Coordinates of C-alpha atoms in Angstrom, one line a residue:
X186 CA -14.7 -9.6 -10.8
X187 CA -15.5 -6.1 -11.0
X188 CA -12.1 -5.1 -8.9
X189 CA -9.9 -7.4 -10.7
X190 CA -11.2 -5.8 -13.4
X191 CA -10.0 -2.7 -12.4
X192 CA -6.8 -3.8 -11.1
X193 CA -6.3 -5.3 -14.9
X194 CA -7.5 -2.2 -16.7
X195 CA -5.1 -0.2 -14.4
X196 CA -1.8 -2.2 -14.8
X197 CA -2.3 -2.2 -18.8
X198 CA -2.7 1.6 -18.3
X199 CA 0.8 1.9 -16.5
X200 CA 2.1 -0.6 -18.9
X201 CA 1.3 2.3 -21.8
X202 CA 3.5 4.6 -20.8
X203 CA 6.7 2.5 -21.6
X204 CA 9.3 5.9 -22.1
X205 CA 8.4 6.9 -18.9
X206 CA 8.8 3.4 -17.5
X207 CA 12.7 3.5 -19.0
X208 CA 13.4 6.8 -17.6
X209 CA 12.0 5.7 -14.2
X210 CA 14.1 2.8 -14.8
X211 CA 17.1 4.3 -15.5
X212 CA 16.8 7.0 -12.8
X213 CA 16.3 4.3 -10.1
X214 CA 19.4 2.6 -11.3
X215 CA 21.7 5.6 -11.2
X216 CA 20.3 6.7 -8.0
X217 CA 20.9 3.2 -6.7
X218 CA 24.5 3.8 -7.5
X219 CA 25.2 6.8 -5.5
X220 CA 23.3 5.5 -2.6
X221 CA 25.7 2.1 -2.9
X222 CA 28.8 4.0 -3.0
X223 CA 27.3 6.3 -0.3
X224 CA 26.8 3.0 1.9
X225 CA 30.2 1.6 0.8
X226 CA 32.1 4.7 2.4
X227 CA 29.7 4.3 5.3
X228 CA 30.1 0.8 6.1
X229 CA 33.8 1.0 5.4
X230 CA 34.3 3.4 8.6
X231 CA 31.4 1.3 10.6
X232 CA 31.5 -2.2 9.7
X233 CA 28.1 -3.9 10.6
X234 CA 26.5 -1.0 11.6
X235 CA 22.6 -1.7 12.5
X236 CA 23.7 -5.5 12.4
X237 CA 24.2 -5.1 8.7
X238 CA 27.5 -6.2 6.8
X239 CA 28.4 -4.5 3.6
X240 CA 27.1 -6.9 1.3
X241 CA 23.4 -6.6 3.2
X242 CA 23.3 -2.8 3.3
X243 CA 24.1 -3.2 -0.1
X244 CA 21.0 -5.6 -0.4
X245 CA 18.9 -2.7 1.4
X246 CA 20.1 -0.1 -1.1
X247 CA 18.5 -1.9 -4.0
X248 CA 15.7 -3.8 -2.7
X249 CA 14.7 0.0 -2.0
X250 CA 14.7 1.0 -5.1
X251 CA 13.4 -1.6 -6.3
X252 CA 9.8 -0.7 -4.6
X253 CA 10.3 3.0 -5.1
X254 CA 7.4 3.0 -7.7
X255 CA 6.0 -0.2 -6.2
X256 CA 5.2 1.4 -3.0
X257 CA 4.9 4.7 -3.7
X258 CA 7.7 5.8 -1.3
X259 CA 7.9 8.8 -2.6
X260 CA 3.9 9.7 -2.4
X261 CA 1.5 9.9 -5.0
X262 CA 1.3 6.6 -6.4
X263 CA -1.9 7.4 -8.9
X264 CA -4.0 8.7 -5.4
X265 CA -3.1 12.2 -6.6
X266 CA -5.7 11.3 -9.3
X267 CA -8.8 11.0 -6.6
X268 CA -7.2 14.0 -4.4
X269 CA -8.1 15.9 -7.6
X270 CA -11.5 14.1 -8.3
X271 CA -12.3 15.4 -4.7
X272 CA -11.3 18.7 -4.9
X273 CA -12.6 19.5 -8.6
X274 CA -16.5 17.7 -7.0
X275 CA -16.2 14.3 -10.0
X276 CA -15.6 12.5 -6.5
X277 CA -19.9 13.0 -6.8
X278 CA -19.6 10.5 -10.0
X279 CA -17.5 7.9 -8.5
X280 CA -19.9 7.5 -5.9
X281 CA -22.8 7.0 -7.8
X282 CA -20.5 3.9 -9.0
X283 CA -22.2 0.1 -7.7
X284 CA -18.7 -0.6 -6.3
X285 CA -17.1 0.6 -2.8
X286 CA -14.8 3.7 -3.2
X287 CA -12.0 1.8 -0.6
X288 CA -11.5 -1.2 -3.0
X289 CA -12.0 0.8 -6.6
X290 CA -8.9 2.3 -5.4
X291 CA -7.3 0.0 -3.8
X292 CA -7.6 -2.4 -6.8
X293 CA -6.3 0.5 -9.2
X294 CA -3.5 0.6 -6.7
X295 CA -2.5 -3.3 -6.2
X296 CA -2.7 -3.1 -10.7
X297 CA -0.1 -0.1 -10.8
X298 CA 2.1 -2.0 -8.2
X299 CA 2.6 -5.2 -10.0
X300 CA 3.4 -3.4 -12.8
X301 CA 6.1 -1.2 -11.5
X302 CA 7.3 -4.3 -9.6
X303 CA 7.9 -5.6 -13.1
X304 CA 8.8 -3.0 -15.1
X305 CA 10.8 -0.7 -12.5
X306 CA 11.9 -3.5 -9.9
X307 CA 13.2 -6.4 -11.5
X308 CA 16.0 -4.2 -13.8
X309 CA 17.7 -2.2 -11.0
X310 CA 17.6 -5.0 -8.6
X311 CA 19.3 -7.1 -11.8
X312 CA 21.5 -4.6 -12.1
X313 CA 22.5 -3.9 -8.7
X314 CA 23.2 -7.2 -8.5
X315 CA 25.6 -7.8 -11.3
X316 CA 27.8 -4.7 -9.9
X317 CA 28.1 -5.3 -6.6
X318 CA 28.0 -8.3 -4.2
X319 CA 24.5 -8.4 -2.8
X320 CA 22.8 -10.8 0.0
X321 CA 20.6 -12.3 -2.0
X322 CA 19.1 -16.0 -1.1
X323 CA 19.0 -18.7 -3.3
X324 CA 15.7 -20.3 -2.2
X325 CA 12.7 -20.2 -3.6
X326 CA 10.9 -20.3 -0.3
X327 CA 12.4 -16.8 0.9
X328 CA 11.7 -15.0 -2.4
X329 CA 7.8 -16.2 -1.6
X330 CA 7.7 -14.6 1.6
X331 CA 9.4 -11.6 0.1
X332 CA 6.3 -11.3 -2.4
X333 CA 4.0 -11.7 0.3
X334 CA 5.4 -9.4 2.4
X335 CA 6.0 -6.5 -0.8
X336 CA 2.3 -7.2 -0.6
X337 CA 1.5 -6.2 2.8
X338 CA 4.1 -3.3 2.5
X339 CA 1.8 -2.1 -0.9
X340 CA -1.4 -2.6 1.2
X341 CA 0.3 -0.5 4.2
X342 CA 1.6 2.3 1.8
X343 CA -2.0 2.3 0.0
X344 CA -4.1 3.0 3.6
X345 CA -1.9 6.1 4.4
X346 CA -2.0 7.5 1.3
X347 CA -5.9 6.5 1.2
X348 CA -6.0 8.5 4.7
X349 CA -4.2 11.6 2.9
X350 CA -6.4 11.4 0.2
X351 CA -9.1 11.6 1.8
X352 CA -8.1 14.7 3.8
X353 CA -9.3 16.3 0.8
X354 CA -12.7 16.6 1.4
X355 CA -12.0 18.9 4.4
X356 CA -9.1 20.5 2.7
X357 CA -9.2 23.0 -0.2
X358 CA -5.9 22.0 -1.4
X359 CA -4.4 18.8 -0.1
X360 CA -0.8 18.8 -1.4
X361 CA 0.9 20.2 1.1
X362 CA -0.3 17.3 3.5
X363 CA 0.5 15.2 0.4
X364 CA 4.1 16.8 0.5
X365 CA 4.4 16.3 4.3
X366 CA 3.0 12.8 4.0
X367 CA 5.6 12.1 1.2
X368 CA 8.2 12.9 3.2
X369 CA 7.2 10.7 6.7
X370 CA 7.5 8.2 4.3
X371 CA 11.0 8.7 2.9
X372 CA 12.1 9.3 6.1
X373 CA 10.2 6.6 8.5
X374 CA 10.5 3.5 5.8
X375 CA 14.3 3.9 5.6
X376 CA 14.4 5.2 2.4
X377 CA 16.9 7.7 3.5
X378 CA 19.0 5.2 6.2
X379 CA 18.0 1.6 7.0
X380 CA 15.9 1.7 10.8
X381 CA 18.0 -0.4 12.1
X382 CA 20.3 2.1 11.8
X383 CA 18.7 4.6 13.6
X384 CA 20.0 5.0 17.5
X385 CA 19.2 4.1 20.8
X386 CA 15.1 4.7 21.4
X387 CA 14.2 6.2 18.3
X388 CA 15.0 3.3 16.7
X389 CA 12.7 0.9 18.6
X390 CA 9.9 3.5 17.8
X391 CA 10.3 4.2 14.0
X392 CA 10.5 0.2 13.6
X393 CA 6.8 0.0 15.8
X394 CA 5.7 2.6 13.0
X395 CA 3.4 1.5 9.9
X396 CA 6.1 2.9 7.7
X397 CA 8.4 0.3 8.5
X398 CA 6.3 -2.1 7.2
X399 CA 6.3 -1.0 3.7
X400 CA 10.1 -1.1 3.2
X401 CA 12.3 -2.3 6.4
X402 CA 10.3 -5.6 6.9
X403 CA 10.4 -6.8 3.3
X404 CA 14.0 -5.7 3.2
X405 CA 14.5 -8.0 6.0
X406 CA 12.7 -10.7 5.0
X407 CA 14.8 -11.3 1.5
X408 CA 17.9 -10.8 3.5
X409 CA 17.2 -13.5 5.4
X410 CA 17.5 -11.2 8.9
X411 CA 14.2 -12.2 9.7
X412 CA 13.4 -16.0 9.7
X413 CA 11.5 -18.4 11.5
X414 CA 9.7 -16.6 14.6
X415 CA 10.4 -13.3 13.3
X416 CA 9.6 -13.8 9.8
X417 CA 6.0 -14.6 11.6
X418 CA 6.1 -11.7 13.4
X419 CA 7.3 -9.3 10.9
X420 CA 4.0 -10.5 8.5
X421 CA 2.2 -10.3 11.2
X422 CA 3.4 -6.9 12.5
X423 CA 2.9 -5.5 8.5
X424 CA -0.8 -7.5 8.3
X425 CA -1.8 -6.0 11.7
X426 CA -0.9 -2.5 10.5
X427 CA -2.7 -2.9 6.8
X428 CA -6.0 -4.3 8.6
X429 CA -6.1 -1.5 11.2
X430 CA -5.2 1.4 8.2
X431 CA -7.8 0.0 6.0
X432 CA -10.0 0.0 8.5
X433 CA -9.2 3.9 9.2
X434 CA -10.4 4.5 5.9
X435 CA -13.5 2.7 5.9
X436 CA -14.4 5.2 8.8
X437 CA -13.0 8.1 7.4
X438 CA -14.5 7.5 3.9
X439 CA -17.8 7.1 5.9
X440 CA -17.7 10.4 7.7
X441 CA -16.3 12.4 4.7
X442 CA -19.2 10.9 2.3
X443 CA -22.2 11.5 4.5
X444 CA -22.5 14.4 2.6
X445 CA -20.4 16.1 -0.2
X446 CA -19.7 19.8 -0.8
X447 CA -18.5 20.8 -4.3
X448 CA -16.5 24.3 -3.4
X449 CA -17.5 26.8 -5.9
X450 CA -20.2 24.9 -7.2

């Protein structure tokens, strides 16, 4: 009860800031539409390019800003918050906490996410969706495994920023890894360009990548592109990735909490 605690104290602290949830709103939205008119020109020239038509690289476009804030695609994603605690030496407090320092966070984390699922997902992707002809289903089913699979991607994206975090402790200053990590993720999620997109062998690899599970394979999944077999496989393929991450940090969060320096202090 303790970390659904936490996760509940953390979404009602996201849900506080409601002018910044309307700005972040309204920038996704606006952004979405110069990406879709960027992908119209696109697709225009090359028609079903990565086995996408118009109307599903469309789909992609918004889905993706949809989980801008709900994965943390950009970064951050309120770890910045115990990259400071490390650095500053209150990382000493929280581990005087009765409750593990992997699932504090990670319940802060899944908090923030449902609530910038609801309060910066839902109104783009409406949006999106009355201006321009997405490829959206119409079962219920689909939208389920979408969920579930926005959950694995959340879980994914939480582990490598976890990881990057953590760096901290033998880092004085962390944000430049945080920068670098930031952009892996624009890039390898296909935030930038769908993967499927990307040519010849480079694209087999960036789709074998953890990143791909925290956009690509739910973007998939509500498009219908993956079903049946590959629907299993693509949860699979994004649960695989979260268990072995997490798992990462358990051992990293072990080594770097053996014994805690506070610089300067």
């Amino acid at each position: 009860m303790v970390y659904a605690a936490v996760a509940a104290g953390s979404f009602r602290r996201y849900a506080t800031y409601r002018i910044a949830t309307v700005a972040g709103v309204f920038t996704n939205t606006v952004f979405g539409f110069i990406v879709a008119y960027t992908y119209i020109a696109l697709w225009d020239e090359r028609p079903h390019l990565g086995g996408y038509d118009q109307a599903q690289a469309l789909t992609f476009v918004w889905i993706a800003q949809a989980l801008l804030a709900t994965a943390a695609l950009m970064g951050g994603g309120g770890l910045d918050d115990l990259q400071e605690r490390i650095r500053t030496g209150d990382i000493a407090v929280d581990l005087y906490r009765p409750a593990d320092l992997q699932l504090w966070w990670l319940a802060a984390d899944l908090g923030r996410a449902g609530l910038q699922l609801l309060g910066r997902g839902v109104a783009p992707m409406a949006v999106g969706a009355l201006a321009f002809p997405l490829a959206l289903p119409g079962d219920a089913l689909t939208w389920g495994c979408f969920l579930l699979s926005v959950l694995f991607g959340v879980l994914v994206s939480f582990a490598l920023r976890y990881l990057v975090a953590l760096a901290s402790f033998w880092l004085l200053d962390g944000s430049g890894l945080a920068l670098i990590s930031g952009l892996a993720c624009m890039f390898f999620t296909g935030m930038v360009l769908p993967l499927r997109v990307f040519p010849g062998g480079l694209g087999e690899v960036v789709q074998l990548l953890p990143w791909a599970a925290i956009l690509q394979v739910p973007a998939d999944v509500l498009m219908g592109v993956r079903s049946g077999d590959g629907l299993v496989r693509g949860l699979v393929f994004q649960a695989g990735w979260a268990g072995a991450l997490l798992a990462l940090g358990r051992l990293v969060q072990s080594a770097a909490t053996r014994k805690v320096v506070v610089h300067g202090g």
